[in-house]
CSV table of C-alpha atoms and ligand atoms in Angstrom, one decimal:
chain,number,residue,atom,x,y,z
A,1,MET,CA,-25.6,15.6,-6.8
A,2,ARG,CA,-25.2,18.9,-8.7
A,3,THR,CA,-23.4,20.8,-6.2
A,4,ILE,CA,-21.1,17.9,-6.5
A,5,ILE,CA,-20.4,18.3,-9.9
A,6,SER,CA,-20.2,21.8,-9.9
A,7,ALA,CA,-17.6,21.0,-7.3
A,8,GLY,CA,-16.1,18.6,-9.9
A,9,GLY,CA,-16.5,21.2,-12.4
A,10,ALA,CA,-14.6,23.7,-10.5
A,11,ALA,CA,-11.9,21.6,-9.6
A,12,LEU,CA,-11.2,20.7,-13.1
A,13,MET,CA,-10.9,24.5,-14.1
A,14,VAL,CA,-8.4,24.6,-11.4
A,15,VAL,CA,-6.2,22.3,-12.6
A,16,VAL,CA,-6.8,23.4,-16.2
A,17,PHE,CA,-5.3,27.2,-15.0
A,18,ALA,CA,-2.9,25.5,-13.2
A,19,ILE,CA,-1.6,23.3,-16.0
A,20,ALA,CA,-1.6,26.5,-18.2
A,21,LEU,CA,0.3,28.8,-15.5
A,22,VAL,CA,2.7,26.2,-15.0
A,23,GLY,CA,3.4,25.8,-18.8
A,24,ALA,CA,3.6,29.6,-19.0
A,25,GLN,CA,6.7,29.3,-17.0
A,26,GLN,CA,9.2,26.4,-17.4
A,27,PRO,CA,7.9,22.7,-18.6
A,28,LYS,CA,8.2,21.2,-14.8
A,29,PRO,CA,6.7,18.0,-14.4
A,30,ILE,CA,2.8,18.5,-12.7
A,31,VAL,CA,2.3,16.4,-9.4
A,32,ARG,CA,-1.3,16.5,-8.6
A,33,PRO,CA,-3.0,15.9,-5.0
A,34,ALA,CA,-5.5,13.3,-5.0
A,35,SER,CA,-8.5,15.2,-5.3
A,36,PRO,CA,-11.2,14.7,-2.4
A,37,VAL,CA,-13.8,15.7,-4.8
A,38,LYS,CA,-13.0,13.4,-7.1
A,39,ALA,CA,-13.3,10.7,-4.3
A,40,GLU,CA,-16.6,12.2,-3.3
A,41,LEU,CA,-17.8,12.1,-6.8
A,42,ALA,CA,-17.1,8.3,-7.6
A,43,ALA,CA,-18.5,7.4,-3.9
A,44,ALA,CA,-21.5,9.4,-4.8
A,45,GLN,CA,-22.1,7.8,-8.4
A,46,PRO,CA,-24.4,4.7,-8.4
A,47,VAL,CA,-22.0,1.7,-10.0
A,48,PRO,CA,-23.0,2.5,-13.8
A,49,TRP,CA,-25.4,-0.6,-15.5
A,50,MET,CA,-22.5,-1.9,-17.5
A,51,LEU,CA,-20.0,-2.4,-14.8
A,52,LEU,CA,-22.0,-4.6,-12.3
A,53,ALA,CA,-20.8,-7.6,-13.8
A,54,PRO,CA,-17.7,-7.1,-15.3
A,55,THR,CA,-16.7,-10.8,-14.6
A,56,PRO,CA,-19.3,-13.5,-14.4
A,57,PRO,CA,-21.3,-12.8,-11.1
A,58,MET,CA,-20.3,-15.5,-8.4
A,59,GLY,CA,-22.8,-16.4,-5.7
A,60,TRP,CA,-25.6,-19.5,-4.5
A,61,ASN,CA,-28.9,-20.0,-5.2
A,62,SER,CA,-31.6,-21.9,-3.6
A,63,TRP,CA,-33.2,-23.5,-6.2
A,64,ASN,CA,-31.0,-26.9,-7.6
A,65,GLN,CA,-30.7,-27.9,-3.6
A,66,PHE,CA,-33.9,-26.5,-1.9
A,67,ALA,CA,-36.6,-26.1,-4.9
A,68,CYS,CA,-39.5,-24.5,-3.1
A,69,ASN,CA,-38.3,-25.4,0.2
A,70,VAL,CA,-37.0,-21.4,1.7
A,71,SER,CA,-37.1,-19.7,4.4
A,72,GLU,CA,-35.1,-17.0,6.3
A,73,GLN,CA,-33.7,-19.7,7.9
A,74,LEU,CA,-32.0,-21.2,5.5
A,75,ILE,CA,-31.0,-18.0,3.9
A,76,ARG,CA,-29.7,-16.5,7.2
A,77,GLU,CA,-27.5,-20.2,7.7
A,78,THR,CA,-26.5,-19.9,3.9
A,79,ALA,CA,-25.2,-16.4,4.6
A,80,ASP,CA,-23.5,-17.8,7.4
A,81,ALA,CA,-22.3,-20.3,5.6
A,82,MET,CA,-20.6,-18.6,2.8
A,83,VAL,CA,-18.4,-16.8,5.9
A,84,SER,CA,-17.4,-19.3,7.6
A,85,SER,CA,-16.8,-22.2,4.4
A,86,GLY,CA,-14.2,-19.7,2.7
A,87,MET,CA,-16.9,-19.3,0.1
A,88,LYS,CA,-17.3,-15.5,0.5
A,89,ASP,CA,-13.1,-15.3,0.8
A,90,ALA,CA,-13.0,-16.8,-2.6
A,91,GLY,CA,-15.2,-14.6,-4.6
A,92,TYR,CA,-18.7,-15.4,-4.2
A,93,GLN,CA,-21.1,-12.5,-3.2
A,94,TYR,CA,-25.1,-12.9,-3.9
A,95,VAL,CA,-27.1,-15.1,-1.7
A,96,VAL,CA,-30.3,-15.4,-4.5
A,97,ILE,CA,-33.6,-16.9,-3.4
A,98,ASP,CA,-35.1,-18.2,-6.1
A,99,ASP,CA,-38.7,-19.2,-6.5
A,100,CYS,CA,-41.6,-19.8,-4.1
A,101,TRP,CA,-40.6,-16.8,-1.4
A,102,GLN,CA,-43.6,-15.0,-3.0
A,103,VAL,CA,-47.4,-16.2,-2.4
A,104,SER,CA,-49.6,-12.8,-3.3
A,105,ARG,CA,-50.2,-8.8,-3.9
A,106,ASP,CA,-51.4,-6.6,-1.4
A,107,ALA,CA,-54.5,-4.0,-2.3
A,108,ASN,CA,-51.5,-1.4,-3.8
A,109,GLY,CA,-50.0,-4.7,-6.1
A,110,VAL,CA,-46.8,-4.8,-3.9
A,111,ILE,CA,-45.8,-8.0,-4.0
A,112,VAL,CA,-46.2,-10.2,-0.5
A,113,PRO,CA,-43.2,-12.6,0.6
A,114,ASP,CA,-44.2,-16.0,2.1
A,115,ALA,CA,-45.4,-14.8,6.0
A,116,GLU,CA,-44.6,-17.9,7.5
A,117,ARG,CA,-41.1,-18.8,5.8
A,118,PHE,CA,-40.0,-14.9,5.7
A,119,LYS,CA,-41.4,-13.8,9.4
A,120,SER,CA,-38.9,-10.8,9.7
A,121,GLY,CA,-39.6,-9.7,6.1
A,122,MET,CA,-37.4,-9.6,3.2
A,123,LYS,CA,-36.0,-6.0,4.2
A,124,ALA,CA,-34.6,-7.6,7.7
A,125,LEU,CA,-33.0,-10.6,5.7
A,126,ALA,CA,-31.1,-8.4,3.3
A,127,ASP,CA,-29.8,-6.4,5.7
A,128,TYR,CA,-28.5,-9.8,7.4
A,129,VAL,CA,-27.1,-10.8,4.1
A,130,HIS,CA,-25.4,-7.4,4.0
A,131,SER,CA,-24.2,-7.6,7.6
A,132,LYS,CA,-22.0,-10.2,6.1
A,133,GLY,CA,-20.6,-8.5,3.7
A,134,LEU,CA,-22.5,-10.5,1.1
A,135,LYS,CA,-25.3,-9.2,-1.5
A,136,PHE,CA,-29.1,-10.3,-1.3
A,137,GLY,CA,-30.7,-11.6,-4.5
A,138,LEU,CA,-34.8,-12.7,-5.6
A,139,TYR,CA,-36.4,-14.4,-8.3
A,140,SER,CA,-39.6,-13.3,-10.0
A,141,ASP,CA,-41.0,-14.0,-13.7
A,142,ALA,CA,-42.0,-11.8,-16.7
A,143,GLY,CA,-44.9,-13.9,-17.3
A,144,ALA,CA,-48.5,-13.4,-14.9
A,145,ARG,CA,-46.8,-16.6,-12.6
A,146,THR,CA,-43.9,-18.0,-12.0
A,147,CYS,CA,-42.8,-21.9,-12.8
A,148,GLN,CA,-44.0,-22.3,-9.4
A,149,GLY,CA,-47.1,-20.9,-9.6
A,150,ARG,CA,-46.4,-17.7,-7.9
A,151,PRO,CA,-47.1,-14.4,-8.6
A,152,GLY,CA,-45.3,-12.8,-11.6
A,153,SER,CA,-43.9,-9.4,-12.4
A,154,SER,CA,-46.3,-8.9,-15.5
A,155,GLY,CA,-48.0,-5.2,-15.3
A,156,TYR,CA,-45.9,-4.9,-12.1
A,157,GLU,CA,-42.6,-4.2,-13.3
A,158,GLU,CA,-42.2,-0.8,-11.6
A,159,VAL,CA,-43.4,-1.3,-8.4
A,160,ASP,CA,-41.5,-4.8,-8.0
A,161,ALA,CA,-38.5,-2.9,-9.0
A,162,ARG,CA,-39.4,-0.3,-6.4
A,163,THR,CA,-39.8,-3.0,-3.7
A,164,TYR,CA,-36.8,-4.9,-4.5
A,165,ALA,CA,-35.0,-1.7,-4.3
A,166,ALA,CA,-36.5,-0.5,-1.4
A,167,TRP,CA,-35.7,-3.9,0.3
A,168,GLY,CA,-32.0,-3.9,-0.5
A,169,VAL,CA,-32.1,-6.1,-3.2
A,170,ASP,CA,-28.8,-6.2,-5.5
A,171,TYR,CA,-29.7,-9.5,-7.8
A,172,LEU,CA,-33.0,-10.3,-9.7
A,173,LYS,CA,-32.9,-13.8,-11.8
A,174,TYR,CA,-36.1,-13.1,-13.9
A,175,ASP,CA,-38.1,-16.0,-15.2
A,176,TRP,CA,-40.5,-17.0,-18.4
A,177,CYS,CA,-42.8,-19.1,-17.4
A,178,SER,CA,-46.4,-17.9,-18.2
A,179,THR,CA,-45.5,-15.6,-20.7
A,180,ASP,CA,-47.9,-16.8,-23.8
A,181,GLY,CA,-47.9,-14.1,-26.3
A,182,VAL,CA,-45.2,-11.9,-24.7
A,183,GLU,CA,-42.0,-11.0,-26.4
A,184,PRO,CA,-38.6,-11.3,-24.7
A,185,LYS,CA,-37.4,-8.5,-26.6
A,186,ILE,CA,-40.0,-6.4,-24.7
A,187,ALA,CA,-40.6,-8.3,-22.0
A,188,TYR,CA,-36.6,-8.2,-20.4
A,189,PRO,CA,-35.9,-4.5,-21.5
A,190,THR,CA,-39.4,-3.4,-19.6
A,191,MET,CA,-38.0,-4.7,-16.8
A,192,ARG,CA,-34.3,-3.7,-17.2
A,193,ASP,CA,-35.6,-0.3,-17.5
A,194,ALA,CA,-37.8,-0.7,-14.1
A,195,LEU,CA,-34.7,-1.6,-12.1
A,196,LYS,CA,-32.3,0.9,-13.5
A,197,ALA,CA,-35.0,3.6,-12.6
A,198,SER,CA,-35.3,2.3,-9.2
A,199,GLY,CA,-31.7,4.0,-8.4
A,200,ARG,CA,-30.4,0.9,-6.8
A,201,PRO,CA,-27.8,-1.3,-8.9
A,202,ILE,CA,-29.4,-4.9,-9.4
A,203,VAL,CA,-27.9,-7.1,-11.7
A,204,PHE,CA,-30.6,-8.9,-13.9
A,205,SER,CA,-30.2,-12.4,-14.8
A,206,MET,CA,-32.4,-13.4,-17.3
A,207,CYS,CA,-33.6,-16.5,-17.6
A,208,GLU,CA,-35.4,-17.5,-20.7
A,209,TRP,CA,-33.5,-20.6,-21.5
A,210,GLY,CA,-32.2,-19.2,-24.7
A,211,ARG,CA,-35.7,-19.4,-26.5
A,212,SER,CA,-35.1,-16.5,-28.4
A,213,GLN,CA,-31.0,-16.4,-28.6
A,214,PRO,CA,-30.8,-14.1,-26.0
A,215,TRP,CA,-26.8,-14.1,-26.7
A,216,THR,CA,-27.4,-12.2,-30.2
A,217,TRP,CA,-29.3,-9.1,-28.7
A,218,ALA,CA,-29.0,-9.8,-24.5
A,219,ARG,CA,-25.9,-7.5,-24.3
A,220,GLY,CA,-27.4,-4.2,-22.2
A,221,VAL,CA,-30.6,-5.9,-21.4
A,222,GLY,CA,-29.1,-8.5,-19.1
A,223,HIS,CA,-25.9,-9.2,-17.4
A,224,LEU,CA,-26.4,-12.5,-18.0
A,225,TRP,CA,-28.9,-14.5,-19.9
A,226,ARG,CA,-29.4,-18.4,-19.6
A,227,THR,CA,-28.7,-20.3,-23.1
A,228,THR,CA,-30.4,-23.8,-22.0
A,229,GLY,CA,-33.1,-25.2,-20.5
A,230,ASP,CA,-32.8,-26.5,-16.5
A,231,ILE,CA,-29.7,-28.2,-15.5
A,232,GLY,CA,-30.0,-31.4,-13.3
A,233,PRO,CA,-27.3,-33.4,-10.8
A,234,THR,CA,-26.5,-35.9,-13.7
A,235,TRP,CA,-23.3,-36.3,-15.8
A,236,GLN,CA,-26.0,-36.3,-19.1
A,237,SER,CA,-27.2,-33.0,-18.5
A,238,PHE,CA,-24.2,-31.3,-17.4
A,239,THR,CA,-22.5,-32.5,-20.8
A,240,ARG,CA,-25.5,-31.7,-22.9
A,241,LEU,CA,-25.6,-28.0,-21.6
A,242,LEU,CA,-21.9,-27.9,-22.1
A,243,ASP,CA,-22.6,-29.1,-25.6
A,244,GLN,CA,-25.0,-26.3,-26.1
A,245,GLN,CA,-22.2,-23.4,-25.2
A,246,VAL,CA,-19.6,-24.5,-28.3
A,247,ASP,CA,-20.7,-22.0,-30.5
A,248,LEU,CA,-21.8,-18.9,-28.0
A,249,TRP,CA,-18.0,-18.1,-27.1
A,250,LYS,CA,-18.5,-15.1,-29.2
A,251,TYR,CA,-21.2,-13.5,-27.0
A,252,ALA,CA,-19.6,-13.5,-23.7
A,253,GLY,CA,-17.5,-10.9,-22.3
A,254,PRO,CA,-17.3,-8.4,-19.6
A,255,GLY,CA,-21.2,-6.9,-18.9
A,256,GLY,CA,-22.5,-9.7,-20.3
A,257,TRP,CA,-22.3,-13.6,-19.8
A,258,ASN,CA,-23.9,-16.5,-21.4
A,259,ASP,CA,-25.4,-18.8,-18.4
A,260,PRO,CA,-25.6,-22.5,-19.0
A,261,ASP,CA,-27.6,-22.7,-15.6
A,262,MET,CA,-26.4,-23.1,-12.2
A,263,LEU,CA,-23.6,-25.5,-10.5
A,264,GLU,CA,-24.6,-28.8,-9.3
A,265,VAL,CA,-21.7,-29.2,-7.5
A,266,GLY,CA,-22.5,-31.0,-4.2
A,267,VAL,CA,-25.9,-31.0,-5.1
A,268,LYS,CA,-28.1,-34.1,-4.1
A,269,VAL,CA,-31.5,-34.5,-5.0
A,270,GLY,CA,-32.8,-38.0,-4.1
A,271,ASP,CA,-30.5,-40.7,-5.5
A,272,ARG,CA,-29.0,-38.2,-8.3
A,273,GLY,CA,-25.9,-36.1,-7.8
A,274,LEU,CA,-22.3,-35.9,-9.4
A,275,THR,CA,-19.3,-38.0,-8.3
A,276,LEU,CA,-16.4,-36.1,-7.3
A,277,PRO,CA,-14.3,-36.3,-10.3
A,278,GLU,CA,-18.0,-35.2,-12.1
A,279,ASN,CA,-18.2,-32.6,-9.9
A,280,ARG,CA,-14.4,-31.3,-10.3
A,281,ALA,CA,-15.5,-31.8,-14.2
A,282,HIS,CA,-18.6,-29.7,-14.3
A,283,PHE,CA,-16.5,-27.0,-12.0
A,284,SER,CA,-13.6,-26.5,-14.3
A,285,LEU,CA,-15.8,-26.9,-17.4
A,286,TRP,CA,-18.1,-24.0,-16.2
A,287,CYS,CA,-14.9,-22.0,-15.4
A,288,ILE,CA,-13.0,-22.4,-18.9
A,289,ILE,CA,-16.8,-21.2,-20.4
A,290,ALA,CA,-16.5,-18.2,-18.2
A,291,ALA,CA,-20.0,-19.2,-16.8
A,292,PRO,CA,-21.4,-17.4,-13.8
A,293,LEU,CA,-20.7,-19.6,-10.9
A,294,MET,CA,-24.0,-20.0,-8.8
A,295,ALA,CA,-23.3,-22.4,-6.5
A,296,GLY,CA,-26.7,-24.6,-5.7
A,297,ASN,CA,-25.4,-27.0,-2.9
A,298,ASP,CA,-26.2,-27.0,0.4
A,299,ILE,CA,-23.2,-25.3,1.9
A,300,ARG,CA,-24.1,-25.3,5.7
A,301,GLN,CA,-23.0,-28.9,5.4
A,302,MET,CA,-20.5,-29.7,2.8
A,303,ALA,CA,-18.0,-32.4,2.3
A,304,PRO,CA,-14.6,-30.6,2.4
A,305,GLU,CA,-14.1,-32.2,-0.7
A,306,ILE,CA,-16.9,-30.2,-2.2
A,307,ARG,CA,-15.4,-27.1,-0.5
A,308,ASP,CA,-12.1,-27.8,-2.3
A,309,ILE,CA,-13.7,-27.9,-5.5
A,310,LEU,CA,-15.9,-24.7,-4.8
A,311,THR,CA,-13.0,-22.8,-3.2
A,312,ASN,CA,-10.2,-23.9,-5.7
A,313,ARG,CA,-9.1,-20.2,-6.3
A,314,GLU,CA,-6.8,-20.9,-9.2
A,315,VAL,CA,-9.8,-22.6,-11.0
A,316,ILE,CA,-12.1,-19.4,-10.2
A,317,ALA,CA,-9.5,-16.8,-11.1
A,318,ILE,CA,-9.8,-18.7,-14.8
A,319,ASP,CA,-13.4,-17.6,-14.8
A,320,GLN,CA,-13.0,-14.5,-13.4
A,321,ASP,CA,-10.2,-13.5,-15.4
A,322,PRO,CA,-10.3,-10.0,-16.5
A,323,LEU,CA,-9.8,-10.2,-20.0
A,324,GLY,CA,-13.8,-12.4,-20.0
A,325,ALA,CA,-13.3,-14.7,-23.1
A,326,GLN,CA,-15.7,-17.6,-23.3
A,327,GLY,CA,-13.2,-20.5,-23.7
A,328,ARG,CA,-14.0,-22.8,-26.7
A,329,ARG,CA,-13.5,-26.2,-27.6
A,330,VAL,CA,-10.7,-26.8,-29.5
A,331,ARG,CA,-10.7,-30.3,-30.2
A,332,GLN,CA,-13.1,-33.2,-29.9
A,333,ASP,CA,-11.8,-36.7,-30.5
A,334,ASN,CA,-14.6,-40.1,-30.7
A,335,LEU,CA,-13.4,-42.6,-28.7
A,336,GLY,CA,-15.9,-45.1,-29.9
A,337,ARG,CA,-19.4,-46.1,-28.2
A,338,GLY,CA,-20.5,-42.3,-28.3
A,339,ALA,CA,-17.5,-41.7,-25.9
A,340,THR,CA,-15.6,-38.5,-26.6
A,341,VAL,CA,-12.2,-36.8,-25.2
A,342,GLU,CA,-12.1,-33.2,-25.7
A,343,VAL,CA,-9.7,-30.4,-25.3
A,344,TRP,CA,-10.9,-26.6,-24.2
A,345,ALA,CA,-8.5,-23.3,-24.4
A,346,LYS,CA,-9.8,-20.3,-22.7
A,347,LYS,CA,-7.3,-17.2,-23.4
A,348,LEU,CA,-5.8,-15.1,-20.4
A,349,LYS,CA,-5.6,-11.5,-19.5
A,350,ASP,CA,-1.7,-12.2,-19.1
A,351,GLY,CA,-1.3,-13.8,-22.5
A,352,GLY,CA,-1.6,-17.4,-20.8
A,353,GLN,CA,-4.4,-19.8,-21.5
A,354,ALA,CA,-6.1,-22.2,-19.7
A,355,VAL,CA,-6.8,-25.8,-21.1
A,356,VAL,CA,-9.0,-28.2,-19.7
A,357,LEU,CA,-8.2,-32.2,-21.2
A,358,LEU,CA,-12.0,-33.5,-20.5
A,359,ASN,CA,-12.7,-37.4,-20.6
A,360,ARG,CA,-16.2,-38.3,-21.7
A,361,GLY,CA,-15.6,-41.6,-21.4
A,362,ASN,CA,-16.1,-44.8,-19.0
A,363,ALA,CA,-12.5,-45.5,-19.0
A,364,ASP,CA,-9.0,-43.8,-18.4
A,365,ALA,CA,-7.8,-41.8,-21.3
A,366,PRO,CA,-4.6,-40.8,-22.4
A,367,MET,CA,-4.8,-37.0,-24.1
A,368,ALA,CA,-2.5,-34.5,-25.5
A,369,VAL,CA,-2.7,-30.8,-26.6
A,370,SER,CA,0.0,-29.4,-28.7
A,371,TRP,CA,0.6,-26.0,-28.2
A,372,GLN,CA,0.3,-25.4,-32.2
A,373,GLU,CA,-3.4,-26.6,-31.6
A,374,LEU,CA,-3.6,-23.6,-29.0
A,375,GLY,CA,-1.9,-21.0,-31.7
A,376,LEU,CA,1.7,-20.9,-29.8
A,377,ARG,CA,4.7,-22.0,-32.0
A,378,TYR,CA,5.3,-25.5,-32.6
A,379,ASP,CA,8.8,-25.6,-30.6
A,380,ALA,CA,7.3,-23.3,-27.6
A,381,GLU,CA,8.5,-24.5,-23.9
A,382,PRO,CA,5.8,-22.5,-21.8
A,383,MET,CA,5.8,-23.0,-18.2
A,384,VAL,CA,2.7,-25.1,-16.9
A,385,ARG,CA,0.8,-25.7,-13.7
A,386,ASP,CA,-1.9,-28.5,-13.1
A,387,LEU,CA,-4.4,-26.3,-11.1
A,388,TRP,CA,-6.2,-29.2,-9.4
A,389,ALA,CA,-3.2,-30.8,-8.4
A,390,LYS,CA,-1.9,-27.1,-7.2
A,391,LYS,CA,1.8,-27.9,-8.6
A,392,ASP,CA,3.8,-26.6,-11.2
A,393,ILE,CA,4.6,-29.2,-14.1
A,394,GLY,CA,7.6,-27.1,-15.1
A,395,ARG,CA,8.4,-26.4,-18.7
A,396,VAL,CA,6.8,-28.5,-21.7
A,397,LYS,CA,8.1,-28.4,-24.9
A,398,GLY,CA,5.8,-29.4,-27.8
A,399,THR,CA,2.8,-31.6,-26.6
A,400,PHE,CA,1.6,-31.6,-23.1
A,401,THR,CA,0.1,-35.0,-22.5
A,402,ALA,CA,-1.5,-36.5,-19.6
A,403,THR,CA,-3.7,-39.6,-18.1
A,404,VAL,CA,-7.3,-38.8,-17.8
A,405,PRO,CA,-9.4,-40.8,-15.6
A,406,ALA,CA,-13.2,-41.4,-17.3
A,407,HIS,CA,-15.7,-38.4,-16.2
A,408,ASP,CA,-12.9,-36.3,-15.2
A,409,VAL,CA,-10.4,-33.6,-16.1
A,410,VAL,CA,-7.1,-32.8,-15.7
A,411,MET,CA,-6.2,-28.5,-15.6
A,412,ILE,CA,-3.9,-26.8,-16.6
A,413,ARG,CA,-2.6,-23.0,-16.8
A,414,VAL,CA,0.2,-22.3,-19.3
A,415,MET,CA,2.1,-19.4,-19.1
A,416,PRO,CA,2.6,-16.5,-21.4
B,501,LIG,C1,-37.2,-22.4,-14.2
B,501,LIG,C2,-35.8,-21.9,-14.4
B,501,LIG,C3,-35.0,-22.4,-12.8
B,501,LIG,C4,-35.8,-22.5,-11.7
B,501,LIG,C5,-37.2,-22.8,-11.8
B,501,LIG,C6,-38.2,-22.0,-10.4
B,501,LIG,O1,-37.4,-23.7,-14.4
B,501,LIG,O2,-35.3,-22.4,-15.1
B,501,LIG,O3,-33.8,-22.0,-12.9
B,501,LIG,O4,-35.9,-21.1,-11.4
B,501,LIG,O5,-37.9,-21.9,-13.0
B,501,LIG,O6,-39.4,-22.5,-10.8
């Protein structure tokens, strides 16, 4: 490293000298050749902590569909399906094993994976996931035990971080069970420091369920922080969590994201599961609020309609927009009997906006959004594109109107 830096320093001096020389003669444009030193320097540097999540992380996590039923076979098949289904090409990167992969600690305090379910060991599994061009993630807990009673990381942060790094872990979800008497503001930075010290860039996903309002303090500690309790595969659960995000928009941005929990798109647990329009609504809203997109369904055998939702690139582009603004609820209208329709909008880097019209009622609803509500001139006439129908609507003057089916959305992109 030292040699590279001094080589970089030498290169800089040569450039400065060259500029001085050129300046002394006549003002010619300076054409600098691509610097091999700079390229080498960039390759040698680990990705800086704050640059690990410039947009909300995307991937898959085992918990929502499989709970404790995890194994290396499931993870290998899921990695294969990430590629063959087009999820990887659509931007999904991390394959994360949630709770229940770990069983004990050895005499040196090193965490021991379930040898029955992970026969080849975690290093081999991480290598396999990496061989598919994907990244590998694990789960632990800030307390003595995980939420499923497995060994937690309390008191073992450094040895765990070193172990993860040696295995090739790229992402750690860090839960909050068995933490009586522990302070999130101490426990999470402790693990963050251990991960940093491991020398491997590891995305840090904080999961203390919003208890200590992490959005107010966790930027620079985690790359994403859960804002709520656990999601379930129901409309009630999704909308309840959505309501809890309304005031949090100001805390999200490149490097640190509000996490309203993982996706339930296509998840079936017993007789619980979202309908197709509900899946579309859930995905659209998670994208408009710049949520991390961690799929939770069995992607090895998902229906084409579910795959089409999870891989709609124009909708994903709204979530991943480089401006990193979290969308806001612009308006909520009461339809009576507790049903509402809502307008959500997210500012985009190109100066445009994405808009979701959400119908939370049980019957079709005519809806409208005026450009003025979005901060545009009342007589603006922007181009509008329907992101689910995947077609241009053309120029629309003043107000956009649509009929939105029950428990569904219309999602548009309004061009600058
Ligand atoms: C907690 C988390 C969930 C999941 C389970 C695993 O409930 O919030 O997302 O990780 O633990 O036990």
